[in-house]
Each structure stands twice: as C-alpha cells, then as structure tokens.
mmCIF file of C-alpha atoms and ligand atoms in Angstrom:
data_model
loop_
_atom_site.group_PDB
_atom_site.id
_atom_site.type_symbol
_atom_site.label_atom_id
_atom_site.label_comp_id
_atom_site.label_asym_id
_atom_site.label_seq_id
_atom_site.Cartn_x
_atom_site.Cartn_y
_atom_site.Cartn_z
ATOM 1 C CA UNK A 1 38.627 -78.147 -18.171
ATOM 2 C CA UNK A 2 38.166 -79.647 -14.680
ATOM 3 C CA UNK A 3 35.615 -82.509 -14.404
ATOM 4 C CA UNK A 4 34.934 -82.229 -18.131
ATOM 5 C CA UNK A 5 35.467 -84.435 -21.132
ATOM 6 C CA UNK A 6 38.239 -83.173 -23.465
ATOM 7 C CA UNK A 7 38.181 -84.146 -27.129
ATOM 8 C CA UNK A 8 41.140 -83.919 -29.514
ATOM 9 C CA UNK A 9 39.672 -83.682 -33.000
ATOM 10 C CA UNK A 10 41.992 -85.989 -34.921
ATOM 11 C CA UNK A 11 40.089 -85.266 -38.128
ATOM 12 C CA UNK A 12 37.074 -83.024 -38.642
ATOM 13 C CA UNK A 13 34.908 -86.147 -38.255
ATOM 14 C CA UNK A 14 36.659 -88.132 -35.530
ATOM 15 C CA UNK A 15 38.353 -87.576 -32.193
ATOM 16 C CA UNK A 16 39.637 -88.987 -28.947
ATOM 17 C CA UNK A 17 37.811 -88.024 -25.740
ATOM 18 C CA UNK A 18 39.024 -88.312 -22.164
ATOM 19 C CA UNK A 19 37.920 -87.156 -18.734
ATOM 20 C CA UNK A 20 39.947 -84.289 -17.207
ATOM 21 C CA UNK A 21 40.189 -84.074 -13.395
ATOM 22 C CA UNK A 22 41.814 -80.617 -13.405
ATOM 23 C CA UNK A 23 43.830 -78.130 -15.394
ATOM 24 C CA UNK A 24 47.361 -77.720 -14.000
ATOM 25 C CA UNK A 25 48.551 -74.929 -16.294
ATOM 26 C CA UNK A 26 47.389 -73.235 -19.448
ATOM 27 C CA UNK A 27 48.917 -70.416 -21.509
ATOM 28 C CA UNK A 28 49.439 -69.141 -25.002
ATOM 29 C CA UNK A 29 53.215 -69.267 -25.432
ATOM 30 C CA UNK A 30 55.119 -67.428 -28.182
ATOM 31 C CA UNK A 31 54.620 -70.498 -30.404
ATOM 32 C CA UNK A 32 51.561 -72.507 -29.346
ATOM 33 C CA UNK A 33 48.750 -73.044 -26.853
ATOM 34 C CA UNK A 34 50.166 -75.059 -23.945
ATOM 35 C CA UNK A 35 47.809 -77.044 -21.682
ATOM 36 C CA UNK A 36 48.984 -79.311 -18.878
ATOM 37 C CA UNK A 37 46.071 -81.299 -17.444
ATOM 38 C CA UNK A 38 45.469 -84.151 -15.009
ATOM 39 C CA UNK A 39 43.394 -86.853 -16.694
ATOM 40 C CA UNK A 40 41.368 -89.591 -14.993
ATOM 41 C CA UNK A 41 42.844 -92.356 -17.188
ATOM 42 C CA UNK A 42 46.285 -91.318 -18.446
ATOM 43 C CA UNK A 43 47.825 -89.317 -15.589
ATOM 44 C CA UNK A 44 49.182 -85.858 -16.330
ATOM 45 C CA UNK A 45 49.049 -84.945 -20.009
ATOM 46 C CA UNK A 46 50.710 -82.243 -22.153
ATOM 47 C CA UNK A 47 48.650 -80.742 -24.969
ATOM 48 C CA UNK A 48 50.001 -78.330 -27.590
ATOM 49 C CA UNK A 49 47.471 -76.528 -29.757
ATOM 50 C CA UNK A 50 44.874 -79.003 -28.494
ATOM 51 C CA UNK A 51 46.871 -82.073 -29.576
ATOM 52 C CA UNK A 52 48.027 -84.806 -27.206
ATOM 53 C CA UNK A 53 51.808 -84.643 -26.936
ATOM 54 C CA UNK A 54 52.482 -87.078 -24.100
ATOM 55 C CA UNK A 55 50.820 -88.682 -21.078
ATOM 56 C CA UNK A 56 52.374 -90.185 -17.975
ATOM 57 C CA UNK A 57 50.687 -93.535 -18.593
ATOM 58 C CA UNK A 58 51.585 -94.325 -22.232
ATOM 59 C CA UNK A 59 54.626 -92.084 -22.952
ATOM 60 C CA UNK A 60 57.117 -94.930 -22.608
ATOM 61 C CA UNK A 61 56.016 -96.522 -25.900
ATOM 62 C CA UNK A 62 56.857 -93.563 -28.102
ATOM 63 C CA UNK A 63 59.990 -92.422 -26.237
ATOM 64 C CA UNK A 64 61.540 -95.911 -26.155
ATOM 65 C CA UNK A 65 60.821 -96.569 -29.835
ATOM 66 C CA UNK A 66 62.166 -93.211 -31.064
ATOM 67 C CA UNK A 67 65.390 -93.692 -29.085
ATOM 68 C CA UNK A 68 66.384 -97.373 -28.881
ATOM 69 C CA UNK A 69 65.825 -98.439 -32.501
ATOM 70 C CA UNK A 70 68.472 -96.021 -33.901
ATOM 71 C CA UNK A 71 70.743 -96.207 -30.839
ATOM 72 C CA UNK A 72 71.032 -99.998 -31.054
ATOM 73 C CA UNK A 73 71.448 -99.782 -34.827
ATOM 74 C CA UNK A 74 74.492 -97.499 -34.552
ATOM 75 C CA UNK A 75 77.520 -99.486 -33.234
ATOM 76 C CA UNK A 76 78.841 -96.659 -31.028
ATOM 77 C CA UNK A 77 76.514 -93.638 -30.721
ATOM 78 C CA UNK A 78 78.300 -90.849 -28.806
ATOM 79 C CA UNK A 79 76.766 -87.546 -29.938
ATOM 80 C CA UNK A 80 72.977 -87.420 -30.241
ATOM 81 C CA UNK A 81 70.625 -84.576 -31.175
ATOM 82 C CA UNK A 82 66.911 -84.321 -30.389
ATOM 83 C CA UNK A 83 64.914 -81.744 -32.365
ATOM 84 C CA UNK A 84 61.796 -80.904 -30.320
ATOM 85 C CA UNK A 85 61.301 -83.340 -27.476
ATOM 86 C CA UNK A 86 60.919 -80.619 -24.833
ATOM 87 C CA UNK A 87 59.022 -83.011 -22.538
ATOM 88 C CA UNK A 88 62.336 -84.818 -21.966
ATOM 89 C CA UNK A 89 61.115 -88.377 -22.614
ATOM 90 C CA UNK A 90 63.472 -89.141 -25.505
ATOM 91 C CA UNK A 91 66.421 -87.679 -23.568
ATOM 92 C CA UNK A 92 65.628 -89.996 -20.627
ATOM 93 C CA UNK A 93 65.801 -93.007 -22.946
ATOM 94 C CA UNK A 94 68.991 -91.837 -24.754
ATOM 95 C CA UNK A 95 70.854 -91.658 -21.429
ATOM 96 C CA UNK A 96 70.286 -95.410 -20.917
ATOM 97 C CA UNK A 97 73.058 -95.913 -23.518
ATOM 98 C CA UNK A 98 76.466 -95.580 -21.790
ATOM 99 C CA UNK A 99 78.227 -94.879 -25.106
ATOM 100 C CA UNK A 100 76.407 -91.518 -25.379
ATOM 101 C CA UNK A 101 78.766 -88.734 -24.296
ATOM 102 C CA UNK A 102 76.412 -85.846 -25.055
ATOM 103 C CA UNK A 103 72.709 -85.527 -25.855
ATOM 104 C CA UNK A 104 71.723 -82.120 -27.231
ATOM 105 C CA UNK A 105 68.056 -81.104 -27.116
ATOM 106 C CA UNK A 106 66.848 -78.199 -29.267
ATOM 107 C CA UNK A 107 63.228 -77.205 -28.609
ATOM 108 C CA UNK A 108 61.821 -73.915 -29.903
ATOM 109 C CA UNK A 109 59.607 -73.387 -26.845
ATOM 110 C CA UNK A 110 61.206 -73.056 -23.418
ATOM 111 C CA UNK A 111 57.774 -73.117 -21.764
ATOM 112 C CA UNK A 112 57.326 -76.775 -22.796
ATOM 113 C CA UNK A 113 60.579 -77.621 -21.020
ATOM 114 C CA UNK A 114 59.661 -75.527 -17.962
ATOM 115 C CA UNK A 115 56.190 -77.011 -17.449
ATOM 116 C CA UNK A 116 57.246 -80.575 -18.325
ATOM 117 C CA UNK A 117 59.853 -80.376 -15.545
ATOM 118 C CA UNK A 118 57.150 -79.104 -13.162
ATOM 119 C CA UNK A 119 54.252 -81.434 -14.006
ATOM 120 C CA UNK A 120 55.848 -84.428 -15.784
ATOM 121 C CA UNK A 121 58.814 -85.301 -13.527
ATOM 122 C CA UNK A 122 58.814 -88.990 -14.533
ATOM 123 C CA UNK A 123 59.299 -87.918 -18.174
ATOM 124 C CA UNK A 124 61.396 -84.750 -17.897
ATOM 125 C CA UNK A 125 63.541 -85.868 -14.970
ATOM 126 C CA UNK A 126 66.814 -86.188 -16.900
ATOM 127 C CA UNK A 127 66.839 -82.768 -18.627
ATOM 128 C CA UNK A 128 69.377 -81.506 -16.064
ATOM 129 C CA UNK A 129 71.683 -84.502 -16.412
ATOM 130 C CA UNK A 130 75.328 -83.393 -16.984
ATOM 131 C CA UNK A 131 75.402 -85.336 -20.282
ATOM 132 C CA UNK A 132 72.486 -83.231 -21.580
ATOM 133 C CA UNK A 133 72.751 -79.835 -23.308
ATOM 134 C CA UNK A 134 69.311 -78.142 -23.534
ATOM 135 C CA UNK A 135 68.893 -75.269 -25.981
ATOM 136 C CA UNK A 136 65.821 -73.181 -26.736
ATOM 137 C CA UNK A 137 66.062 -72.606 -30.486
ATOM 138 C CA UNK A 138 64.486 -73.434 -33.825
ATOM 139 C CA UNK A 139 65.530 -76.957 -34.756
ATOM 140 C CA UNK A 140 65.450 -76.030 -38.423
ATOM 141 C CA UNK A 141 68.065 -73.284 -37.833
ATOM 142 C CA UNK A 142 70.159 -75.545 -35.593
ATOM 143 C CA UNK A 143 70.309 -78.207 -38.308
ATOM 144 C CA UNK A 144 71.156 -75.580 -40.946
ATOM 145 C CA UNK A 145 74.168 -74.520 -38.804
ATOM 146 C CA UNK A 146 75.371 -78.081 -38.078
ATOM 147 C CA UNK A 147 77.826 -80.168 -40.115
ATOM 148 C CA UNK A 148 79.291 -83.649 -39.504
ATOM 149 C CA UNK A 149 78.471 -83.428 -35.784
ATOM 150 C CA UNK A 150 76.026 -86.140 -34.746
ATOM 151 C CA UNK A 151 75.943 -89.934 -34.781
ATOM 152 C CA UNK A 152 72.152 -90.031 -34.317
ATOM 153 C CA UNK A 153 69.471 -87.363 -34.777
ATOM 154 C CA UNK A 154 65.890 -87.807 -33.543
ATOM 155 C CA UNK A 155 63.119 -85.481 -34.661
ATOM 156 C CA UNK A 156 60.502 -85.487 -31.892
ATOM 157 C CA UNK A 157 58.442 -82.569 -33.145
ATOM 158 C CA UNK A 158 54.814 -81.566 -33.185
ATOM 159 C CA UNK A 159 52.688 -82.086 -36.291
ATOM 160 C CA UNK A 160 53.792 -80.357 -39.521
ATOM 161 C CA UNK A 161 51.924 -77.173 -38.632
ATOM 162 C CA UNK A 162 52.924 -73.942 -36.908
ATOM 163 C CA UNK A 163 56.546 -73.941 -35.686
ATOM 164 C CA UNK A 164 57.136 -77.499 -36.947
ATOM 165 C CA UNK A 165 56.012 -76.967 -40.537
ATOM 166 C CA UNK A 166 59.620 -76.901 -41.828
ATOM 167 C CA UNK A 167 60.570 -80.084 -40.007
ATOM 168 C CA UNK A 168 58.931 -82.378 -42.556
ATOM 169 C CA UNK A 169 60.518 -80.939 -45.722
ATOM 170 C CA UNK A 170 63.089 -82.470 -48.053
ATOM 171 C CA UNK A 171 65.366 -79.498 -47.342
ATOM 172 C CA UNK A 172 65.281 -80.325 -43.639
ATOM 173 C CA UNK A 173 66.149 -83.973 -44.264
ATOM 174 C CA UNK A 174 69.041 -82.862 -46.508
ATOM 175 C CA UNK A 175 70.186 -80.639 -43.626
ATOM 176 C CA UNK A 176 69.974 -83.617 -41.276
ATOM 177 C CA UNK A 177 72.204 -85.629 -43.625
ATOM 178 C CA UNK A 178 74.753 -82.776 -43.501
ATOM 179 C CA UNK A 179 74.552 -82.518 -39.690
ATOM 180 C CA UNK A 180 75.141 -86.273 -39.322
ATOM 181 C CA UNK A 181 78.570 -87.908 -39.422
ATOM 182 C CA UNK A 182 79.385 -90.070 -42.448
ATOM 183 C CA UNK A 183 77.809 -93.165 -40.794
ATOM 184 C CA UNK A 184 74.978 -91.330 -39.027
ATOM 185 C CA UNK A 185 71.340 -92.308 -38.569
ATOM 186 C CA UNK A 186 68.185 -90.256 -38.074
ATOM 187 C CA UNK A 187 64.643 -91.062 -37.000
ATOM 188 C CA UNK A 188 61.605 -88.799 -37.234
ATOM 189 C CA UNK A 189 58.115 -89.333 -35.909
ATOM 190 C CA UNK A 190 55.930 -89.434 -39.027
ATOM 191 C CA UNK A 191 52.376 -89.564 -37.684
ATOM 192 C CA UNK A 192 49.755 -92.209 -38.452
ATOM 193 C CA UNK A 193 48.831 -94.131 -41.654
ATOM 194 C CA UNK A 194 45.066 -93.818 -41.125
ATOM 195 C CA UNK A 195 44.784 -90.024 -41.355
ATOM 196 C CA UNK A 196 48.242 -88.938 -42.603
ATOM 197 C CA UNK A 197 49.072 -91.471 -45.355
ATOM 198 C CA UNK A 198 50.088 -88.728 -47.805
ATOM 199 C CA UNK A 199 52.561 -87.261 -45.317
ATOM 200 C CA UNK A 200 54.197 -90.645 -44.732
ATOM 201 C CA UNK A 201 54.367 -91.350 -48.474
ATOM 202 C CA UNK A 202 55.960 -87.938 -49.146
ATOM 203 C CA UNK A 203 58.515 -88.244 -46.324
ATOM 204 C CA UNK A 204 59.496 -91.751 -47.409
ATOM 205 C CA UNK A 205 60.051 -90.503 -50.979
ATOM 206 C CA UNK A 206 62.137 -87.532 -49.819
ATOM 207 C CA UNK A 207 64.255 -89.535 -47.363
ATOM 208 C CA UNK A 208 64.887 -92.293 -49.942
ATOM 209 C CA UNK A 209 66.389 -89.679 -52.256
ATOM 210 C CA UNK A 210 68.865 -88.665 -49.541
ATOM 211 C CA UNK A 211 69.708 -91.788 -47.489
ATOM 212 C CA UNK A 212 70.852 -95.181 -48.864
ATOM 213 C CA UNK A 213 68.837 -96.991 -46.197
ATOM 214 C CA UNK A 214 65.271 -95.788 -45.539
ATOM 215 C CA UNK A 215 62.809 -97.679 -43.398
ATOM 216 C CA UNK A 216 59.453 -97.261 -41.660
ATOM 217 C CA UNK A 217 58.464 -98.808 -38.352
ATOM 218 C CA UNK A 218 55.439 -98.604 -36.087
ATOM 219 C CA UNK A 219 54.375 -98.693 -32.435
ATOM 220 C CA UNK A 220 51.051 -98.613 -30.620
ATOM 221 C CA UNK A 221 50.465 -95.274 -28.880
ATOM 222 C CA UNK A 222 46.860 -95.366 -27.594
ATOM 223 C CA UNK A 223 46.497 -91.607 -27.039
ATOM 224 C CA UNK A 224 47.826 -90.618 -30.485
ATOM 225 C CA UNK A 225 45.519 -90.330 -33.516
ATOM 226 C CA UNK A 226 44.422 -93.862 -34.595
ATOM 227 C CA UNK A 227 46.802 -95.432 -32.024
ATOM 228 C CA UNK A 228 49.126 -96.647 -34.809
ATOM 229 C CA UNK A 229 52.219 -94.410 -34.930
ATOM 230 C CA UNK A 230 55.012 -94.453 -37.490
ATOM 231 C CA UNK A 231 58.671 -93.567 -37.439
ATOM 232 C CA UNK A 232 60.813 -92.940 -40.512
ATOM 233 C CA UNK A 233 64.470 -93.957 -40.259
ATOM 234 C CA UNK A 234 67.215 -92.778 -42.636
ATOM 235 C CA UNK A 235 70.699 -94.273 -42.378
ATOM 236 C CA UNK A 236 73.957 -93.602 -44.211
ATOM 237 C CA UNK A 237 75.478 -96.989 -43.438
ATOM 238 C CA UNK A 238 73.882 -99.204 -40.739
ATOM 239 C CA UNK A 239 70.670 -101.172 -41.319
ATOM 240 C CA UNK A 240 68.304 -101.484 -38.319
ATOM 241 C CA UNK A 241 67.378 -104.976 -39.529
ATOM 242 C CA UNK A 242 71.013 -106.147 -39.360
ATOM 243 C CA UNK A 243 71.918 -105.523 -35.717
ATOM 244 C CA UNK A 244 74.083 -108.317 -34.309
ATOM 245 C CA UNK A 245 72.962 -110.097 -31.137
ATOM 246 C CA UNK A 246 76.002 -108.914 -29.158
ATOM 247 C CA UNK A 247 75.021 -105.261 -29.764
ATOM 248 C CA UNK A 248 72.102 -105.481 -27.288
ATOM 249 C CA UNK A 249 73.256 -104.427 -23.816
ATOM 250 C CA UNK A 250 70.788 -104.625 -20.964
ATOM 251 C CA UNK A 251 68.540 -101.573 -20.532
ATOM 252 C CA UNK A 252 65.342 -101.054 -18.574
ATOM 253 C CA UNK A 253 62.345 -100.719 -20.878
ATOM 254 C CA UNK A 254 58.578 -101.306 -20.791
ATOM 255 C CA UNK A 255 57.897 -101.552 -24.524
ATOM 256 C CA UNK A 256 61.110 -101.867 -26.606
ATOM 257 C CA UNK A 257 62.691 -105.342 -26.874
ATOM 258 C CA UNK A 258 65.507 -106.643 -29.059
ATOM 259 C CA UNK A 259 62.853 -108.698 -30.904
ATOM 260 C CA UNK A 260 60.878 -105.503 -31.594
ATOM 261 C CA UNK A 261 64.064 -103.990 -33.066
ATOM 262 C CA UNK A 262 63.187 -106.012 -36.155
ATOM 263 C CA UNK A 263 59.502 -106.858 -35.690
ATOM 264 C CA UNK A 264 58.511 -103.155 -35.551
ATOM 265 C CA UNK A 265 59.530 -102.918 -39.219
ATOM 266 C CA UNK A 266 57.052 -105.634 -40.269
ATOM 267 C CA UNK A 267 54.232 -103.582 -41.795
ATOM 268 C CA UNK A 268 50.604 -104.317 -42.710
ATOM 269 C CA UNK A 269 49.989 -104.165 -46.466
ATOM 270 C CA UNK A 270 48.269 -100.721 -46.446
ATOM 271 C CA UNK A 271 51.287 -99.270 -44.625
ATOM 272 C CA UNK A 272 53.852 -101.108 -46.753
ATOM 273 C CA UNK A 273 52.217 -99.461 -49.774
ATOM 274 C CA UNK A 274 53.210 -96.034 -48.378
ATOM 275 C CA UNK A 275 56.873 -96.976 -48.568
ATOM 276 C CA UNK A 276 56.927 -98.067 -52.213
HETATM 277 N N1 SAM B 1 55.911 -86.916 -29.182
HETATM 278 C C1 SAM B 1 55.121 -85.794 -29.666
HETATM 279 C C2 SAM B 1 54.527 -86.116 -31.024
HETATM 280 O O1 SAM B 1 54.913 -87.148 -31.613
HETATM 281 O O2 SAM B 1 53.666 -85.345 -31.485
HETATM 282 C C3 SAM B 1 55.976 -84.551 -29.707
HETATM 283 C C4 SAM B 1 56.269 -84.062 -28.328
HETATM 284 S S1 SAM B 1 57.402 -82.770 -28.158
HETATM 285 C C5 SAM B 1 56.684 -81.962 -26.812
HETATM 286 C C6 SAM B 1 57.105 -81.720 -29.549
HETATM 287 C C7 SAM B 1 57.970 -80.478 -29.443
HETATM 288 O O3 SAM B 1 58.319 -79.980 -30.749
HETATM 289 C C8 SAM B 1 57.295 -79.275 -28.742
HETATM 290 O O4 SAM B 1 57.883 -79.081 -27.482
HETATM 291 C C9 SAM B 1 57.522 -78.088 -29.684
HETATM 292 O O5 SAM B 1 57.852 -76.891 -28.993
HETATM 293 C C10 SAM B 1 58.685 -78.609 -30.520
HETATM 294 N N2 SAM B 1 58.876 -77.935 -31.807
HETATM 295 C C11 SAM B 1 57.952 -77.615 -32.733
HETATM 296 N N3 SAM B 1 58.538 -76.972 -33.775
HETATM 297 C C12 SAM B 1 59.878 -76.884 -33.479
HETATM 298 C C13 SAM B 1 61.013 -76.347 -34.146
HETATM 299 N N4 SAM B 1 60.909 -75.749 -35.343
HETATM 300 N N5 SAM B 1 62.221 -76.472 -33.551
HETATM 301 C C14 SAM B 1 62.344 -77.082 -32.342
HETATM 302 N N6 SAM B 1 61.311 -77.608 -31.651
HETATM 303 C C15 SAM B 1 60.091 -77.506 -32.225
#
C-alpha cells in the first residue's frame, strides 16, 4: 500500500481515507487479515480485516478511557482482565494503577501481540511487565472457565464479526458477571452511535438485565468510524458517577481527567435514546 491512499469502508457508502507511506507487515493469520502500516498522518497503524484498530497518534484516547473510568470507579482494583487488547495499549494504562497486582490479557491471535511489540513499541511496551500475564486464547472460552476472579474486566475486542462475534452476546455478559467478584465492574467497547445504534441499544438492554448499574460513555477517537466512540459499563456495586475526590491518585494521561470521569457520561439526546 506504499504511497497510496487507504480507505476503511465504515459503511458501504462512507469511509475514512489516509495516506500510507509504507507497509510494514501484512499476513493472513489464523483468525484475520493483519496489516501494519506507516501512515503519513497517524504514525504506525494496525489494521485487522481492513479496520483501523489503533494508531500511534490517537491511541491514547481509547486506551485511557477503557482503563481509567472503571479503575477509578472500583475502590481497590487488584485483579484485572483484558479480553482482546493484543496491541497492549489498555495493559499500559492499567499498570498506572499501583493497586493492580495482576493484569491478565487474553487475545485469540498471537500474531497481533507479536507485531504490535515489533511495530507499536509505544503502545505494546508493557506486555512483558512482571505484573502482566499474556495468554493466547479465545476470550469467550476464558470467561466461560472463570468464576469470582476479577475486580475489573475490559473487553477490547474487534467488531462483532469473525472471532469476536460471541463477545457482544447476552451469554457473554452473563459469563462476565460470573467471572467478576461480587463488587466487580466491566467495560466493553461498543462501537459508534452513527452506524451501530442497534448494537449499542441491544448491548445496553442485555447488560441492564444482568448488572444493577449500567452506563454508557463516549470519547472522541478520530480514526474510528464517525469519530464518536462508546463504551458500555456494567457494575455490581460501584457507580462511576459517584467516585469520591480522594479516589483520584495522580497518573500521567493525555485525554482522561477526573472531570471526564463524569462528563464522559453526559450524552447527546440521540445517544441517550439508545440507553432507554
Ligand atoms: N481498540 C480496538 C477496537 O475498539 O476496535 C480493538 C483493538 S484489539 C487489537 C482487538 C483484538 O481483539 C484483536 O487483537 C483480536 O485478535 C482480538 N479478538 C477478537 N476476537 C477475540 C476473541 N474471541 N477472544 C480474544 N480476543 C479476540
């Protein structure tokens, strides 16, 4: 793709286009098409099945918002699970919380981990940290085998297609509730309200039937479809809107702030309607 313009077709009628300087690696793995490219605008970028997964320039938004909202909501998160997340960005953010004793990452595709370490060192740099346990496995199976183990679970998966199709089902969310401790919290990336409103509505309905506290928050991720990204949070006990001031210890971030801990949950009307 060197010197060309790459387009991700976000719908059959609309896409995002960017200039590619060179292709760093490309292969069909056991699970998906993996492309690692150098872009003119966004630095190195990971694509899976032609969809933007992460870029060096804007990755901090998504990874900080997946990790810090639940980790500051929980009063003492020690054991954390990431389903997917093979680029390592969420793991890097989790480790900024000293209370975390162990962060387990379960990604189905070891090639994503391998090539993220090689070409995305600023994102994947903590995957070999002693507090991190990396496993190559199906997250759906890992959740099915887990019980009362985790304080926080983050689902950082691809879109609900291919290997990730099971990761957006009510059965999976019920499995997450079982894998969490009795005061556990989970967050899942739940795509964008412009092109995937039905998905968000369905996930909100399913999670509400399982968790006493269910919320939706957003962040601006310019290289993701529509740029407006959502995250669904399910909590057994702690409310992300009721975090006391003294809970916020200093951490280095570029997007997340303790004000955004609450403000991210303020939704425009057309997005609010998806949570009713
Ligand atoms: N932040 C990105 C997004 O919001 O689309 C996701 C990035 S992360 C690289 C997505 C990861 O999910 C991929 O590495 C993929 O291998 C992994 N994945 C997909 N299905 C999976 C499954 N069933 N179990 C574990 N990991 C899975």
